[in-house]
Amino acid sequence: MRSSRWRRAAALAAAVAGMALSGRAEPATPSEAAAELIDSTPAPGERALEGRLLAPCCWDQTLDVHESDVAQELRREIRARLRRGEAADVIEQDLVARYGDRLRAAPSSGVLGKVALGMMLGIAVAFLGIFALLRSWRRSDAQPAPSSVAVPAAARDEYDERLDDELRERDK
């Protein structure tokens, strides 16, 4: 935070000194002031594009926050090209062609996207399986337990009769 303030103060002092040494005593014309104001306003889609690209000087921060000379030059180029009507995707592809795929802050599709999709599908299948299992458990709990009601005579066979006879004899 502190170094940022010092940089701003140094830049302001350099600008004032530059203007004083240039010998220009008259203020800027309204058209020049308007041009500076227009140049400082971001073009539509500029911030989004700068947020997707890394600064090629250190590959550490995105262009929208990095303060190196290279990052500032790329921001000016992006702003100018967007104002000329070029699509943000075309500009991004051109810059990636110049600096390599490492310029992208987040990788575009590829293996990472396929892995993420596979994991989401796996999780969905697991949840469906758990849901089906819980439902089958709930159905089995809702069914009445088998009672000790006598089996209909038609379903009985000679083994059932013999077992009943042996049990009666044992009880005596």
Tab-separated table of C-alpha atoms in Angstrom:
chain	number	residue	atom	x	y	z
A	1	MET	CA	0.000	0.000	0.000
A	2	ARG	CA	2.777	2.386	0.979
A	3	SER	CA	4.900	1.705	-2.112
A	4	SER	CA	1.860	2.349	-4.286
A	5	ARG	CA	1.508	5.833	-2.802
A	6	TRP	CA	5.180	6.539	-3.335
A	7	ARG	CA	4.906	5.424	-6.969
A	8	ARG	CA	1.949	7.707	-7.534
A	9	ALA	CA	3.715	10.628	-5.876
A	10	ALA	CA	6.858	10.009	-7.936
A	11	ALA	CA	4.813	9.775	-11.147
A	12	LEU	CA	3.014	13.017	-10.339
A	13	ALA	CA	6.311	14.769	-9.545
A	14	ALA	CA	7.818	13.487	-12.794
A	15	ALA	CA	4.811	14.713	-14.774
A	16	VAL	CA	4.970	18.170	-13.184
A	17	ALA	CA	8.724	18.365	-13.756
A	18	GLY	CA	8.300	17.251	-17.351
A	19	MET	CA	5.715	19.910	-18.017
A	20	ALA	CA	7.893	22.571	-16.359
A	21	LEU	CA	10.940	21.565	-18.365
A	22	SER	CA	9.046	21.336	-21.644
A	23	GLY	CA	8.704	25.114	-21.729
A	24	ARG	CA	5.022	24.936	-22.473
A	25	ALA	CA	3.333	27.672	-20.477
A	26	GLU	CA	-0.156	27.594	-21.971
A	27	PRO	CA	-2.749	25.125	-20.672
A	28	ALA	CA	-3.935	22.231	-22.768
A	29	THR	CA	-6.607	23.025	-25.327
A	30	PRO	CA	-10.096	21.689	-24.668
A	31	SER	CA	-9.749	19.133	-27.464
A	32	GLU	CA	-6.508	17.770	-25.947
A	33	ALA	CA	-8.106	17.591	-22.485
A	34	ALA	CA	-11.126	15.800	-23.971
A	35	ALA	CA	-8.840	13.381	-25.813
A	36	GLU	CA	-7.038	12.568	-22.545
A	37	LEU	CA	-10.357	12.042	-20.767
A	38	ILE	CA	-11.658	9.785	-23.536
A	39	ASP	CA	-8.373	7.849	-23.566
A	40	SER	CA	-8.605	7.175	-19.841
A	41	THR	CA	-12.133	5.740	-19.930
A	42	PRO	CA	-12.134	1.977	-20.489
A	43	ALA	CA	-13.603	0.562	-23.662
A	44	PRO	CA	-16.488	-1.909	-23.353
A	45	GLY	CA	-15.094	-5.335	-22.481
A	46	GLU	CA	-11.629	-3.973	-21.744
A	47	ARG	CA	-11.553	-4.803	-18.018
A	48	ALA	CA	-12.872	-8.314	-18.610
A	49	LEU	CA	-10.196	-9.018	-21.230
A	50	GLU	CA	-7.429	-7.553	-19.069
A	51	GLY	CA	-8.619	-9.711	-16.167
A	52	ARG	CA	-8.227	-12.861	-18.289
A	53	LEU	CA	-4.621	-12.159	-19.334
A	54	LEU	CA	-1.409	-12.259	-17.293
A	55	ALA	CA	1.333	-9.665	-17.556
A	56	PRO	CA	4.054	-11.256	-19.751
A	57	CYS	CA	6.882	-9.613	-17.791
A	58	CYS	CA	6.503	-11.737	-14.667
A	59	TRP	CA	3.452	-14.017	-15.246
A	60	ASP	CA	2.360	-13.130	-11.712
A	61	GLN	CA	-0.622	-10.756	-11.979
A	62	THR	CA	-3.309	-10.047	-14.524
A	63	LEU	CA	-3.051	-7.021	-16.792
A	64	ASP	CA	-5.843	-5.157	-15.015
A	65	VAL	CA	-3.821	-4.843	-11.782
A	66	HIS	CA	-0.175	-5.087	-12.868
A	67	GLU	CA	1.789	-1.828	-13.092
A	68	SER	CA	4.775	-2.677	-15.315
A	69	ASP	CA	5.596	-0.844	-18.540
A	70	VAL	CA	4.752	-3.935	-20.585
A	71	ALA	CA	1.348	-4.263	-18.875
A	72	GLN	CA	0.570	-0.580	-19.447
A	73	GLU	CA	1.525	-0.867	-23.121
A	74	LEU	CA	-0.680	-3.947	-23.538
A	75	ARG	CA	-3.571	-2.163	-21.823
A	76	ARG	CA	-3.192	0.771	-24.237
A	77	GLU	CA	-3.089	-1.624	-27.182
A	78	ILE	CA	-6.189	-3.484	-25.985
A	79	ARG	CA	-8.087	-0.212	-25.448
A	80	ALA	CA	-7.137	1.106	-28.903
A	81	ARG	CA	-8.059	-2.143	-30.657
A	82	LEU	CA	-11.392	-2.403	-28.840
A	83	ARG	CA	-12.194	1.188	-29.802
A	84	ARG	CA	-11.429	0.354	-33.431
A	85	GLY	CA	-14.117	-2.304	-33.199
A	86	GLU	CA	-12.071	-5.489	-32.934
A	87	ALA	CA	-13.661	-8.308	-30.978
A	88	ALA	CA	-12.182	-9.133	-27.574
A	89	ASP	CA	-11.754	-12.791	-28.579
A	90	VAL	CA	-9.725	-11.819	-31.650
A	91	ILE	CA	-7.483	-9.559	-29.569
A	92	GLU	CA	-7.009	-12.300	-26.975
A	93	GLN	CA	-6.105	-14.852	-29.650
A	94	ASP	CA	-3.613	-12.441	-31.213
A	95	LEU	CA	-1.923	-11.729	-27.872
A	96	VAL	CA	-1.828	-15.439	-27.024
A	97	ALA	CA	-0.237	-16.087	-30.427
A	98	ARG	CA	2.434	-13.470	-29.642
A	99	TYR	CA	3.175	-14.422	-26.021
A	100	GLY	CA	2.066	-18.040	-25.808
A	101	ASP	CA	-0.801	-19.818	-24.038
A	102	ARG	CA	0.787	-18.972	-20.701
A	103	LEU	CA	-0.634	-15.448	-21.146
A	104	ARG	CA	-4.087	-16.741	-20.186
A	105	ALA	CA	-4.791	-16.420	-16.466
A	106	ALA	CA	-7.091	-19.455	-16.585
A	107	PRO	CA	-6.483	-22.275	-19.037
A	108	SER	CA	-9.014	-22.536	-21.817
A	109	SER	CA	-10.842	-25.873	-21.846
A	110	GLY	CA	-8.463	-28.775	-22.374
A	111	VAL	CA	-7.807	-31.474	-19.813
A	112	LEU	CA	-8.838	-29.399	-16.807
A	113	GLY	CA	-12.320	-28.826	-18.222
A	114	LYS	CA	-12.749	-32.509	-19.022
A	115	VAL	CA	-11.634	-33.558	-15.543
A	116	ALA	CA	-14.046	-31.095	-13.943
A	117	LEU	CA	-16.891	-32.350	-16.125
A	118	GLY	CA	-16.059	-35.969	-15.266
A	119	MET	CA	-16.009	-35.193	-11.556
A	120	MET	CA	-19.376	-33.425	-11.742
A	121	LEU	CA	-20.904	-36.359	-13.600
A	122	GLY	CA	-19.436	-38.803	-11.070
A	123	ILE	CA	-20.865	-36.826	-8.178
A	124	ALA	CA	-24.274	-36.686	-9.868
A	125	VAL	CA	-24.296	-40.463	-10.425
A	126	ALA	CA	-23.264	-41.049	-6.788
A	127	PHE	CA	-26.105	-38.838	-5.520
A	128	LEU	CA	-28.606	-40.637	-7.751
A	129	GLY	CA	-27.362	-43.988	-6.420
A	130	ILE	CA	-27.674	-42.823	-2.819
A	131	PHE	CA	-31.160	-41.487	-3.529
A	132	ALA	CA	-32.248	-44.809	-5.063
A	133	LEU	CA	-30.801	-46.734	-2.105
A	134	LEU	CA	-32.565	-44.541	0.455
A	135	ARG	CA	-35.816	-44.899	-1.448
A	136	SER	CA	-35.570	-48.674	-1.512
A	137	TRP	CA	-34.880	-48.687	2.241
A	138	ARG	CA	-37.883	-46.493	2.865
A	139	ARG	CA	-40.111	-48.810	0.798
A	140	SER	CA	-38.908	-51.891	2.655
A	141	ASP	CA	-39.650	-50.172	5.993
A	142	ALA	CA	-43.165	-49.301	4.811
A	143	GLN	CA	-44.007	-52.920	3.954
A	144	PRO	CA	-45.506	-54.894	6.834
A	145	ALA	CA	-43.335	-57.541	8.422
A	146	PRO	CA	-44.373	-61.124	7.734
A	147	SER	CA	-46.846	-62.236	10.378
A	148	SER	CA	-47.341	-65.590	12.015
A	149	VAL	CA	-50.524	-66.203	10.063
A	150	ALA	CA	-50.932	-69.788	8.950
A	151	VAL	CA	-49.911	-70.629	5.437
A	152	PRO	CA	-52.812	-71.523	3.185
A	153	ALA	CA	-53.409	-75.216	2.876
A	154	ALA	CA	-52.675	-75.277	-0.834
A	155	ALA	CA	-49.114	-74.075	-0.266
A	156	ARG	CA	-48.344	-76.762	2.303
A	157	ASP	CA	-46.701	-79.992	1.320
A	158	GLU	CA	-45.857	-83.277	3.033
A	159	TYR	CA	-42.730	-81.897	4.684
A	160	ASP	CA	-44.777	-79.195	6.399
A	161	GLU	CA	-47.176	-81.837	7.658
A	162	ARG	CA	-44.388	-84.049	8.920
A	163	LEU	CA	-42.737	-81.115	10.709
A	164	ASP	CA	-46.007	-80.142	12.362
A	165	ASP	CA	-46.516	-83.760	13.520
A	166	GLU	CA	-43.019	-83.897	15.019
A	167	LEU	CA	-43.552	-80.631	16.842
A	168	ARG	CA	-46.840	-81.817	18.298
A	169	GLU	CA	-45.274	-85.011	19.547
A	170	ARG	CA	-42.433	-83.125	21.140
A	171	ASP	CA	-44.790	-80.811	22.980
A	172	LYS	CA	-46.588	-83.768	24.623
